[in-house]
XYZ file of C-alpha atoms in Angstrom:
346
model
C 50.911 46.591 88.788
C 47.893 47.310 91.222
C 49.919 47.389 94.542
C 52.530 49.759 92.745
C 49.586 51.791 91.800
C 48.103 51.945 95.082
C 51.644 52.486 96.602
C 51.642 55.343 94.110
C 48.062 57.045 95.127
C 49.100 56.819 99.042
C 52.069 58.297 98.520
C 50.431 61.140 96.392
C 47.792 61.256 99.024
C 50.828 61.703 101.871
C 52.173 64.181 100.050
C 48.939 65.732 99.416
C 48.169 66.211 103.099
C 51.607 67.171 103.996
C 51.601 70.301 101.596
C 48.198 71.242 102.914
C 48.983 70.808 106.292
C 48.729 73.728 109.305
C 52.393 72.476 111.037
C 53.954 72.257 107.379
C 53.249 75.714 106.273
C 53.853 77.049 109.751
C 57.657 75.320 109.618
C 58.396 76.948 106.457
C 56.799 79.938 107.336
C 59.136 80.199 110.274
C 62.211 79.207 108.576
C 62.093 81.940 106.273
C 62.126 84.810 109.341
C 64.375 83.237 110.688
C 66.842 83.619 107.567
C 65.586 86.922 107.379
C 66.374 87.702 111.277
C 69.784 86.104 110.765
C 70.313 88.250 107.991
C 69.704 91.512 110.208
C 71.363 90.187 113.274
C 74.703 89.240 111.370
C 74.430 92.698 109.655
C 74.127 94.615 112.846
C 76.863 92.557 114.643
C 79.426 93.145 111.907
C 79.097 96.770 112.327
C 79.253 97.269 115.634
C 82.069 94.825 115.844
C 83.482 96.956 112.986
C 82.677 100.361 115.632
C 85.015 99.266 118.008
C 88.786 100.906 117.175
C 91.029 98.310 115.432
C 91.026 95.137 114.081
C 92.969 92.071 114.134
C 95.757 92.954 112.084
C 96.287 96.200 114.050
C 97.209 93.805 116.958
C 100.204 93.017 115.296
C 101.651 95.892 114.586
C 102.594 95.570 118.566
C 104.791 92.741 117.484
C 108.299 94.423 116.447
C 109.455 91.225 114.291
C 106.790 91.710 111.719
C 107.499 94.223 109.357
C 105.054 96.849 107.649
C 104.972 95.120 104.397
C 103.833 91.925 105.976
C 100.917 93.773 107.813
C 99.918 94.932 104.437
C 99.992 91.511 102.947
C 98.147 90.349 105.944
C 95.339 92.887 105.413
C 94.809 92.144 102.075
C 94.847 88.658 102.616
C 92.470 88.496 105.379
C 90.112 91.114 103.246
C 90.662 93.843 105.816
C 91.804 96.717 103.255
C 88.207 96.691 101.860
C 85.554 98.581 102.861
C 83.136 97.263 105.534
C 79.698 97.016 103.075
C 82.328 94.922 101.020
C 84.084 92.815 103.391
C 79.852 91.484 104.584
C 78.909 91.086 101.078
C 81.947 89.066 100.047
C 81.191 87.004 103.576
C 77.649 86.580 102.753
C 78.328 85.554 99.209
C 81.295 82.743 100.328
C 78.292 81.423 102.719
C 75.362 80.958 100.138
C 77.689 80.249 97.038
C 80.165 77.831 98.867
C 78.712 76.829 102.316
C 82.186 79.013 103.591
C 82.688 81.246 107.033
C 85.896 82.070 106.442
C 89.136 81.421 107.856
C 89.833 82.018 111.484
C 92.625 85.060 111.615
C 94.045 83.450 114.891
C 93.717 79.828 114.417
C 94.271 79.919 110.973
C 91.891 76.978 110.242
C 88.324 76.675 108.633
C 85.411 78.670 110.913
C 83.082 75.994 110.349
C 85.667 73.281 111.442
C 86.110 74.790 114.703
C 82.543 75.449 115.146
C 81.765 71.646 114.406
C 84.383 70.863 117.328
C 83.153 73.042 120.086
C 79.155 73.071 119.711
C 78.613 69.664 120.861
C 80.217 70.235 124.014
C 78.322 73.385 124.581
C 74.807 71.749 123.436
C 75.778 68.575 126.051
C 76.021 71.265 128.893
C 72.850 72.879 127.803
C 70.808 70.266 127.355
C 72.251 68.821 130.945
C 71.256 72.097 132.768
C 68.006 72.216 131.024
C 66.969 68.760 131.530
C 68.090 69.455 135.546
C 66.233 72.632 135.705
C 62.453 71.281 134.500
C 63.135 68.210 136.356
C 63.684 70.355 139.614
C 61.788 73.449 139.195
C 58.589 72.120 137.854
C 57.977 69.929 140.804
C 59.076 72.236 143.542
C 57.054 74.930 141.542
C 53.879 72.216 141.994
C 54.675 71.980 145.789
C 54.941 75.321 146.462
C 51.575 75.750 144.998
C 49.854 72.902 146.702
C 51.533 74.038 150.296
C 50.693 77.625 149.184
C 51.621 80.049 152.660
C 52.958 76.818 154.589
C 56.406 76.560 155.511
C 57.296 74.230 152.525
C 56.399 77.328 150.154
C 58.106 79.788 152.195
C 61.027 77.456 152.205
C 60.973 77.365 148.454
C 60.254 81.106 148.041
C 63.726 81.693 150.050
C 65.713 79.218 147.589
C 64.060 80.815 144.728
C 64.753 84.461 145.366
C 68.133 83.563 146.566
C 69.080 81.968 143.118
C 67.429 84.741 141.443
C 69.520 87.384 143.551
C 72.972 85.572 142.457
C 74.389 86.392 139.018
C 75.969 83.535 137.325
C 79.638 84.640 137.525
C 78.988 84.526 141.505
C 77.412 81.485 141.296
C 80.383 79.903 139.326
C 82.820 81.373 141.299
C 81.395 79.966 144.581
C 81.323 76.613 143.093
C 84.740 76.692 142.037
C 85.974 77.728 145.550
C 83.999 74.741 146.744
C 85.613 72.590 144.321
C 89.132 73.489 145.488
C 88.060 72.964 149.236
C 87.159 69.868 148.556
C 89.786 68.468 145.777
C 90.031 65.996 144.696
C 86.469 65.085 144.857
C 85.004 67.555 142.030
C 87.620 68.253 138.789
C 87.858 72.307 138.722
C 88.376 72.537 134.874
C 88.172 70.940 131.478
C 85.878 68.269 129.942
C 88.001 65.164 130.729
C 90.910 64.306 132.724
C 94.134 63.540 131.828
C 93.996 59.853 131.291
C 90.432 60.312 129.423
C 91.711 57.891 126.294
C 92.678 54.856 128.910
C 89.344 54.263 130.074
C 86.494 52.284 128.567
C 83.455 53.900 126.514
C 81.357 53.779 130.112
C 84.696 54.735 131.831
C 84.354 58.112 129.674
C 81.021 58.588 129.936
C 81.327 58.861 133.635
C 84.636 60.819 133.286
C 82.466 63.851 131.193
C 79.402 63.221 133.276
C 81.517 64.124 136.406
C 83.326 67.129 134.745
C 79.895 68.375 134.007
C 78.612 68.712 137.695
C 79.632 72.161 138.405
C 79.219 73.763 135.221
C 75.608 72.258 134.811
C 74.816 73.631 138.515
C 76.377 76.947 137.802
C 74.573 77.374 134.388
C 71.140 75.936 136.192
C 70.668 77.790 139.423
C 69.068 81.153 137.968
C 66.982 79.580 135.741
C 65.572 77.039 137.854
C 64.659 79.599 140.611
C 62.755 81.600 137.831
C 61.016 78.648 136.562
C 60.021 77.516 140.025
C 58.514 80.720 140.761
C 56.499 80.705 137.288
C 55.268 77.276 137.819
C 54.048 78.107 141.178
C 52.323 81.300 140.026
C 50.584 79.414 136.927
C 49.287 76.840 138.515
C 48.053 79.262 141.619
C 45.900 80.884 138.891
C 44.851 77.684 137.446
C 43.753 76.272 140.827
C 41.489 79.525 141.539
C 39.471 78.471 138.434
C 35.594 77.380 138.808
C 36.181 74.409 136.831
C 38.787 73.056 139.258
C 36.257 73.740 142.196
C 33.659 71.675 140.437
C 36.225 68.923 139.874
C 36.643 69.141 143.554
C 33.173 69.237 144.445
C 32.647 66.113 142.584
C 34.877 63.825 144.690
C 37.713 63.827 142.061
C 40.854 62.712 144.271
C 43.164 65.545 144.814
C 46.442 64.229 142.578
C 43.640 63.764 139.604
C 42.698 67.542 139.624
C 46.065 68.730 140.465
C 48.208 66.932 137.627
C 45.332 66.005 135.313
C 43.156 68.876 135.026
C 45.230 72.004 136.679
C 48.674 71.257 135.741
C 47.652 70.504 131.862
C 46.047 73.769 131.791
C 48.923 75.681 133.375
C 51.665 74.222 131.411
C 51.389 76.336 128.346
C 53.322 79.725 129.503
C 55.848 77.456 130.596
C 55.990 75.644 127.106
C 56.376 79.374 125.638
C 59.233 79.924 128.045
C 61.240 76.876 126.898
C 62.380 78.422 123.932
C 63.625 81.502 125.609
C 65.161 79.242 127.890
C 67.571 77.410 125.695
C 68.770 81.073 124.563
C 69.613 81.845 128.174
C 71.249 78.869 128.786
C 73.453 79.761 125.593
C 74.114 82.789 126.847
C 75.166 81.688 130.309
C 77.262 79.229 128.676
C 79.881 81.942 128.037
C 80.320 82.195 131.914
C 79.993 78.972 132.908
C 82.581 77.833 130.051
C 85.058 80.546 130.847
C 85.193 79.754 134.401
C 85.322 75.934 134.226
C 87.547 75.889 131.552
C 84.869 74.204 129.466
C 85.460 74.126 125.754
C 82.331 74.981 124.361
C 80.914 77.777 121.792
C 80.755 80.226 124.452
C 84.074 80.253 125.275
C 85.365 80.227 121.727
C 83.451 83.040 120.913
C 84.745 84.969 123.917
C 88.156 84.447 122.764
C 87.367 85.915 119.351
C 85.785 88.846 120.270
C 89.015 89.503 122.609
C 91.318 88.813 119.552
C 89.174 90.479 117.056
C 88.745 87.310 115.106
C 85.748 88.866 112.962
C 84.674 85.954 110.706
C 84.797 83.188 113.780
C 82.775 86.168 116.081
C 80.195 86.297 113.189
C 79.969 82.589 112.491
C 79.589 81.817 116.208
C 76.821 84.531 116.670
C 74.809 82.823 113.656
C 75.481 79.426 115.146
C 73.766 81.084 118.263
C 71.202 82.723 116.544
C 70.356 79.607 114.613
C 69.806 77.407 118.311
C 67.338 80.220 119.165
C 65.405 79.771 116.385
C 65.386 76.247 116.511
C 64.377 76.514 120.466
C 61.377 78.882 119.677
C 60.320 76.571 116.909
C 60.022 73.550 119.004
C 58.307 75.304 121.949
C 55.926 76.473 119.304
C 55.525 73.060 117.667
C 55.356 71.403 121.677
C 52.315 73.894 122.381
C 50.522 72.998 119.855
C 50.950 69.533 120.998
C 50.271 70.021 124.690
C 46.750 72.416 123.235
C 45.114 71.336 120.376
C 43.130 74.359 120.628
C 46.054 76.436 119.428
C 46.308 77.185 116.004
C 49.632 78.092 114.609
C 48.339 80.445 111.698
C 47.213 82.508 114.212
């Protein structure tokens, strides 16, 4: 009985601590802000999409085998005979009440099932690209700052400016040409090989990883170039501070000065960029997925826009916005962990 009472008191104290926790309230506030942002973003996207002439059913009118009566039946079935506000309101009502994002016009399937099939492929590519970008750009940025105005710094700056000067679609096109020249060294498109099902579990992982190489490079080059320059600039600013000079005057090893004192204070702006990096990678995934035939969310959304599959477009935009908000929230929480002086409520 005593142990049960102690457990209940411990649970109550933990719950009180959680409710009064700064981070908890901040997360709750950000969730409500994200919901409001999602509502505005979807409304704006819906009405912009409606401003373009025609809809999915209008494209079917070009098919002489489909009668006008059947066209009108489809318009009524998809709800396209209603006004714009009514269509948007009914779509929101189905989401809040049933969790139903509608049915795809093109695929004649639940939009939610299509998204769940494609999101893992896009996240896999985006996370791999994010990891590669940060794993390479941060050390190169540190090296460029430490070797300021030396040959190493100049070479890295040339690489950085060159990477930023190439648009993503040009990079993807160059990599496709490279894949064709070196064929069959690198797969040209797709996520898996034809005989993927015959591989062992380890072979399947290697197969997917091998197909990810070129899309990941295409998605990472521009981000790497920008992040490397930002790392260099932030670290140089910190290295000029008085406390860094004092640490050196005390005889601390240079590696300790750079990695323990300087880098720790230069990392905050980089963490802030992390949330925007995730959004940028998701946007860039549209191009990489289209060029490399990667079965992800970006390619699905582009096809839906071309076909005016409005419910699939809307759900894809919602999912992209959700991932963006998650990325920004994680960046803010990581910033709090990296620098305890930061208060989330401010």
